[in-house]
Amino acid sequence: MNMVKRVIGAVTTAVALTAAAVVVNPGSAAAAMGKGRVQICSKGTYQSWLEFEGGLEYQATYLAAPGKCIAATIPSGTYAIKVWAIFDATKPLKWPLTRFGASTQTDPGVKVFTYGNNILDQSFSITT
């Protein structure tokens, strides 16, 4: 996996709470994903990925580079998915954007989009 193994830097919780905007939209955009599938699209200038909670071992998607999408099957045992961002590839700062419930039974699937240019300008949307 193309995961960052170290975290450098610190940002206050207050910045995180004021910087992130959440939009959850039901709609047909995710219909093509199919039951138990998920996709992450990095629409901003930073990389992002999904981490699956609940399985017996650590599982995550590959990094979605800016302007790219990564699709995956939700692993068995998953009950929630975390959305992560990486800012400044030269000295990576791994940052949690949100967490939401999902499983192999999630139908018709989930599409997650991340937006923004830096840690102070970040947002995401989740479509089911």
PDB file of C-alpha atoms in Angstrom:
ATOM      1  CA  MET A   1       0.000   0.000   0.000  1.00  0.00           C
ATOM      2  CA  ASN A   2       1.075   3.535  -0.667  1.00  0.00           C
ATOM      3  CA  MET A   3       0.462   4.732   2.887  1.00  0.00           C
ATOM      4  CA  VAL A   4       2.359   7.336   4.873  1.00  0.00           C
ATOM      5  CA  LYS A   5       3.870   5.768   7.963  1.00  0.00           C
ATOM      6  CA  ARG A   6       4.861   8.900   9.815  1.00  0.00           C
ATOM      7  CA  VAL A   7       3.128  12.067  10.796  1.00  0.00           C
ATOM      8  CA  ILE A   8       4.998  15.340  11.106  1.00  0.00           C
ATOM      9  CA  GLY A   9       3.524  18.576  12.362  1.00  0.00           C
ATOM     10  CA  ALA A  10       0.645  19.501  14.607  1.00  0.00           C
ATOM     11  CA  VAL A  11      -2.559  21.386  14.085  1.00  0.00           C
ATOM     12  CA  THR A  12      -5.039  22.392  16.763  1.00  0.00           C
ATOM     13  CA  THR A  13      -8.472  20.844  17.026  1.00  0.00           C
ATOM     14  CA  ALA A  14     -10.039  24.286  16.742  1.00  0.00           C
ATOM     15  CA  VAL A  15      -8.575  24.691  13.267  1.00  0.00           C
ATOM     16  CA  ALA A  16      -9.924  21.293  12.258  1.00  0.00           C
ATOM     17  CA  LEU A  17     -13.411  22.071  13.501  1.00  0.00           C
ATOM     18  CA  THR A  18     -13.624  25.401  11.722  1.00  0.00           C
ATOM     19  CA  ALA A  19     -11.851  24.343   8.536  1.00  0.00           C
ATOM     20  CA  ALA A  20     -13.867  21.292   7.475  1.00  0.00           C
ATOM     21  CA  ALA A  21     -17.275  21.551   5.856  1.00  0.00           C
ATOM     22  CA  VAL A  22     -19.490  18.504   5.423  1.00  0.00           C
ATOM     23  CA  VAL A  23     -22.100  17.860   2.787  1.00  0.00           C
ATOM     24  CA  VAL A  24     -23.993  14.552   2.690  1.00  0.00           C
ATOM     25  CA  ASN A  25     -26.149  14.085  -0.390  1.00  0.00           C
ATOM     26  CA  PRO A  26     -28.327  11.114  -1.241  1.00  0.00           C
ATOM     27  CA  GLY A  27     -28.597  10.657  -4.978  1.00  0.00           C
ATOM     28  CA  SER A  28     -28.045   8.538  -8.037  1.00  0.00           C
ATOM     29  CA  ALA A  29     -24.394   9.542  -8.477  1.00  0.00           C
ATOM     30  CA  ALA A  30     -23.298   6.569  -6.370  1.00  0.00           C
ATOM     31  CA  ALA A  31     -25.687   4.110  -8.009  1.00  0.00           C
ATOM     32  CA  ALA A  32     -23.036   2.906 -10.436  1.00  0.00           C
ATOM     33  CA  MET A  33     -20.753   1.905  -7.527  1.00  0.00           C
ATOM     34  CA  GLY A  34     -22.811  -1.143  -6.578  1.00  0.00           C
ATOM     35  CA  LYS A  35     -23.561  -2.744  -3.238  1.00  0.00           C
ATOM     36  CA  GLY A  36     -20.594  -2.848  -0.861  1.00  0.00           C
ATOM     37  CA  ARG A  37     -18.379  -0.617  -3.024  1.00  0.00           C
ATOM     38  CA  VAL A  38     -16.746   2.725  -2.182  1.00  0.00           C
ATOM     39  CA  GLN A  39     -14.828   5.362  -4.120  1.00  0.00           C
ATOM     40  CA  ILE A  40     -12.615   8.253  -2.964  1.00  0.00           C
ATOM     41  CA  CYS A  41     -11.919  11.182  -5.311  1.00  0.00           C
ATOM     42  CA  SER A  42      -9.377  13.882  -4.456  1.00  0.00           C
ATOM     43  CA  LYS A  43     -10.765  17.010  -6.097  1.00  0.00           C
ATOM     44  CA  GLY A  44      -8.455  19.358  -4.156  1.00  0.00           C
ATOM     45  CA  THR A  45      -4.699  19.809  -4.273  1.00  0.00           C
ATOM     46  CA  TYR A  46      -3.992  17.149  -1.629  1.00  0.00           C
ATOM     47  CA  GLN A  47      -4.031  13.346  -1.565  1.00  0.00           C
ATOM     48  CA  SER A  48      -6.734  11.430   0.309  1.00  0.00           C
ATOM     49  CA  TRP A  49      -7.656   7.863   1.162  1.00  0.00           C
ATOM     50  CA  LEU A  50     -10.161   5.731   3.078  1.00  0.00           C
ATOM     51  CA  GLU A  51      -9.454   3.554   6.101  1.00  0.00           C
ATOM     52  CA  PHE A  52     -11.838   0.693   6.944  1.00  0.00           C
ATOM     53  CA  GLU A  53     -12.708   0.083  10.622  1.00  0.00           C
ATOM     54  CA  GLY A  54     -13.908  -3.234  12.004  1.00  0.00           C
ATOM     55  CA  GLY A  55     -11.977  -5.862  10.099  1.00  0.00           C
ATOM     56  CA  LEU A  56      -9.493  -8.193  11.727  1.00  0.00           C
ATOM     57  CA  GLU A  57      -6.541  -6.406  10.159  1.00  0.00           C
ATOM     58  CA  TYR A  58      -5.675  -2.869   9.050  1.00  0.00           C
ATOM     59  CA  GLN A  59      -7.095  -2.145   5.621  1.00  0.00           C
ATOM     60  CA  ALA A  60      -7.182   1.040   3.570  1.00  0.00           C
ATOM     61  CA  THR A  61      -7.419   2.187  -0.021  1.00  0.00           C
ATOM     62  CA  TYR A  62      -4.406   3.407  -1.937  1.00  0.00           C
ATOM     63  CA  LEU A  63      -3.781   7.147  -1.967  1.00  0.00           C
ATOM     64  CA  ALA A  64      -5.954   9.040  -4.437  1.00  0.00           C
ATOM     65  CA  ALA A  65      -3.701  11.692  -5.970  1.00  0.00           C
ATOM     66  CA  PRO A  66      -5.113  15.170  -6.651  1.00  0.00           C
ATOM     67  CA  GLY A  67      -7.593  14.909  -9.526  1.00  0.00           C
ATOM     68  CA  LYS A  68      -7.795  11.091  -9.275  1.00  0.00           C
ATOM     69  CA  CYS A  69     -10.274   8.539  -7.895  1.00  0.00           C
ATOM     70  CA  ILE A  70      -9.742   5.131  -6.295  1.00  0.00           C
ATOM     71  CA  ALA A  71     -12.544   2.537  -6.057  1.00  0.00           C
ATOM     72  CA  ALA A  72     -12.587  -0.454  -3.708  1.00  0.00           C
ATOM     73  CA  THR A  73     -14.781  -3.179  -2.281  1.00  0.00           C
ATOM     74  CA  ILE A  74     -15.638  -2.595   1.373  1.00  0.00           C
ATOM     75  CA  PRO A  75     -13.866  -5.396   3.302  1.00  0.00           C
ATOM     76  CA  SER A  76     -15.856  -7.939   5.292  1.00  0.00           C
ATOM     77  CA  GLY A  77     -16.366  -6.909   8.917  1.00  0.00           C
ATOM     78  CA  THR A  78     -16.208  -3.171   8.192  1.00  0.00           C
ATOM     79  CA  TYR A  79     -18.661  -1.052  10.182  1.00  0.00           C
ATOM     80  CA  ALA A  80     -17.211   2.432   9.548  1.00  0.00           C
ATOM     81  CA  ILE A  81     -14.920   4.249   7.133  1.00  0.00           C
ATOM     82  CA  LYS A  82     -12.532   7.111   7.961  1.00  0.00           C
ATOM     83  CA  VAL A  83     -11.609   9.717   5.351  1.00  0.00           C
ATOM     84  CA  TRP A  84      -7.985  10.907   5.578  1.00  0.00           C
ATOM     85  CA  ALA A  85      -6.005  13.645   3.859  1.00  0.00           C
ATOM     86  CA  ILE A  86      -2.285  14.192   3.391  1.00  0.00           C
ATOM     87  CA  PHE A  87      -1.045  17.748   3.120  1.00  0.00           C
ATOM     88  CA  ASP A  88       2.452  18.754   1.945  1.00  0.00           C
ATOM     89  CA  ALA A  89       4.080  15.611   0.537  1.00  0.00           C
ATOM     90  CA  THR A  90       7.573  16.869   1.452  1.00  0.00           C
ATOM     91  CA  LYS A  91       6.786  16.624   5.179  1.00  0.00           C
ATOM     92  CA  PRO A  92       3.516  14.691   5.350  1.00  0.00           C
ATOM     93  CA  LEU A  93       0.757  15.688   7.725  1.00  0.00           C
ATOM     94  CA  LYS A  94      -1.925  13.004   7.934  1.00  0.00           C
ATOM     95  CA  TRP A  95      -5.269  14.580   8.842  1.00  0.00           C
ATOM     96  CA  PRO A  96      -8.662  12.914   9.555  1.00  0.00           C
ATOM     97  CA  LEU A  97     -11.521  14.583   7.670  1.00  0.00           C
ATOM     98  CA  THR A  98     -14.507  12.512   8.836  1.00  0.00           C
ATOM     99  CA  ARG A  99     -15.842   9.071   9.731  1.00  0.00           C
ATOM    100  CA  PHE A 100     -19.112   7.473   8.598  1.00  0.00           C
ATOM    101  CA  GLY A 101     -20.917   4.146   8.927  1.00  0.00           C
ATOM    102  CA  ALA A 102     -20.693   1.708   6.015  1.00  0.00           C
ATOM    103  CA  SER A 103     -20.458  -2.049   5.445  1.00  0.00           C
ATOM    104  CA  THR A 104     -20.430  -4.676   2.710  1.00  0.00           C
ATOM    105  CA  GLN A 105     -24.224  -4.316   2.745  1.00  0.00           C
ATOM    106  CA  THR A 106     -24.178  -0.566   1.986  1.00  0.00           C
ATOM    107  CA  ASP A 107     -26.276  -0.189  -1.128  1.00  0.00           C
ATOM    108  CA  PRO A 108     -25.917   1.297  -3.722  1.00  0.00           C
ATOM    109  CA  GLY A 109     -22.384   2.123  -2.616  1.00  0.00           C
ATOM    110  CA  VAL A 110     -20.625   5.290  -1.470  1.00  0.00           C
ATOM    111  CA  LYS A 111     -18.705   8.036  -3.261  1.00  0.00           C
ATOM    112  CA  VAL A 112     -16.502  10.367  -1.224  1.00  0.00           C
ATOM    113  CA  PHE A 113     -15.055  13.594  -2.651  1.00  0.00           C
ATOM    114  CA  THR A 114     -12.400  15.724  -0.952  1.00  0.00           C
ATOM    115  CA  TYR A 115     -11.914  19.383  -1.882  1.00  0.00           C
ATOM    116  CA  GLY A 116      -9.637  22.290  -0.990  1.00  0.00           C
ATOM    117  CA  ASN A 117      -6.050  23.436  -1.180  1.00  0.00           C
ATOM    118  CA  ASN A 118      -4.596  23.095   2.317  1.00  0.00           C
ATOM    119  CA  ILE A 119      -5.395  22.198   5.901  1.00  0.00           C
ATOM    120  CA  LEU A 120      -7.263  25.478   6.405  1.00  0.00           C
ATOM    121  CA  ASP A 121      -9.230  25.063   3.172  1.00  0.00           C
ATOM    122  CA  GLN A 122     -10.646  21.542   3.233  1.00  0.00           C
ATOM    123  CA  SER A 123     -14.057  20.030   2.728  1.00  0.00           C
ATOM    124  CA  PHE A 124     -15.636  16.795   1.577  1.00  0.00           C
ATOM    125  CA  SER A 125     -18.919  15.352   0.405  1.00  0.00           C
ATOM    126  CA  ILE A 126     -20.350  11.858   0.804  1.00  0.00           C
ATOM    127  CA  THR A 127     -22.936  10.517  -1.622  1.00  0.00           C
ATOM    128  CA  THR A 128     -24.840   7.293  -0.944  1.00  0.00           C
TER     129      THR A 128
END
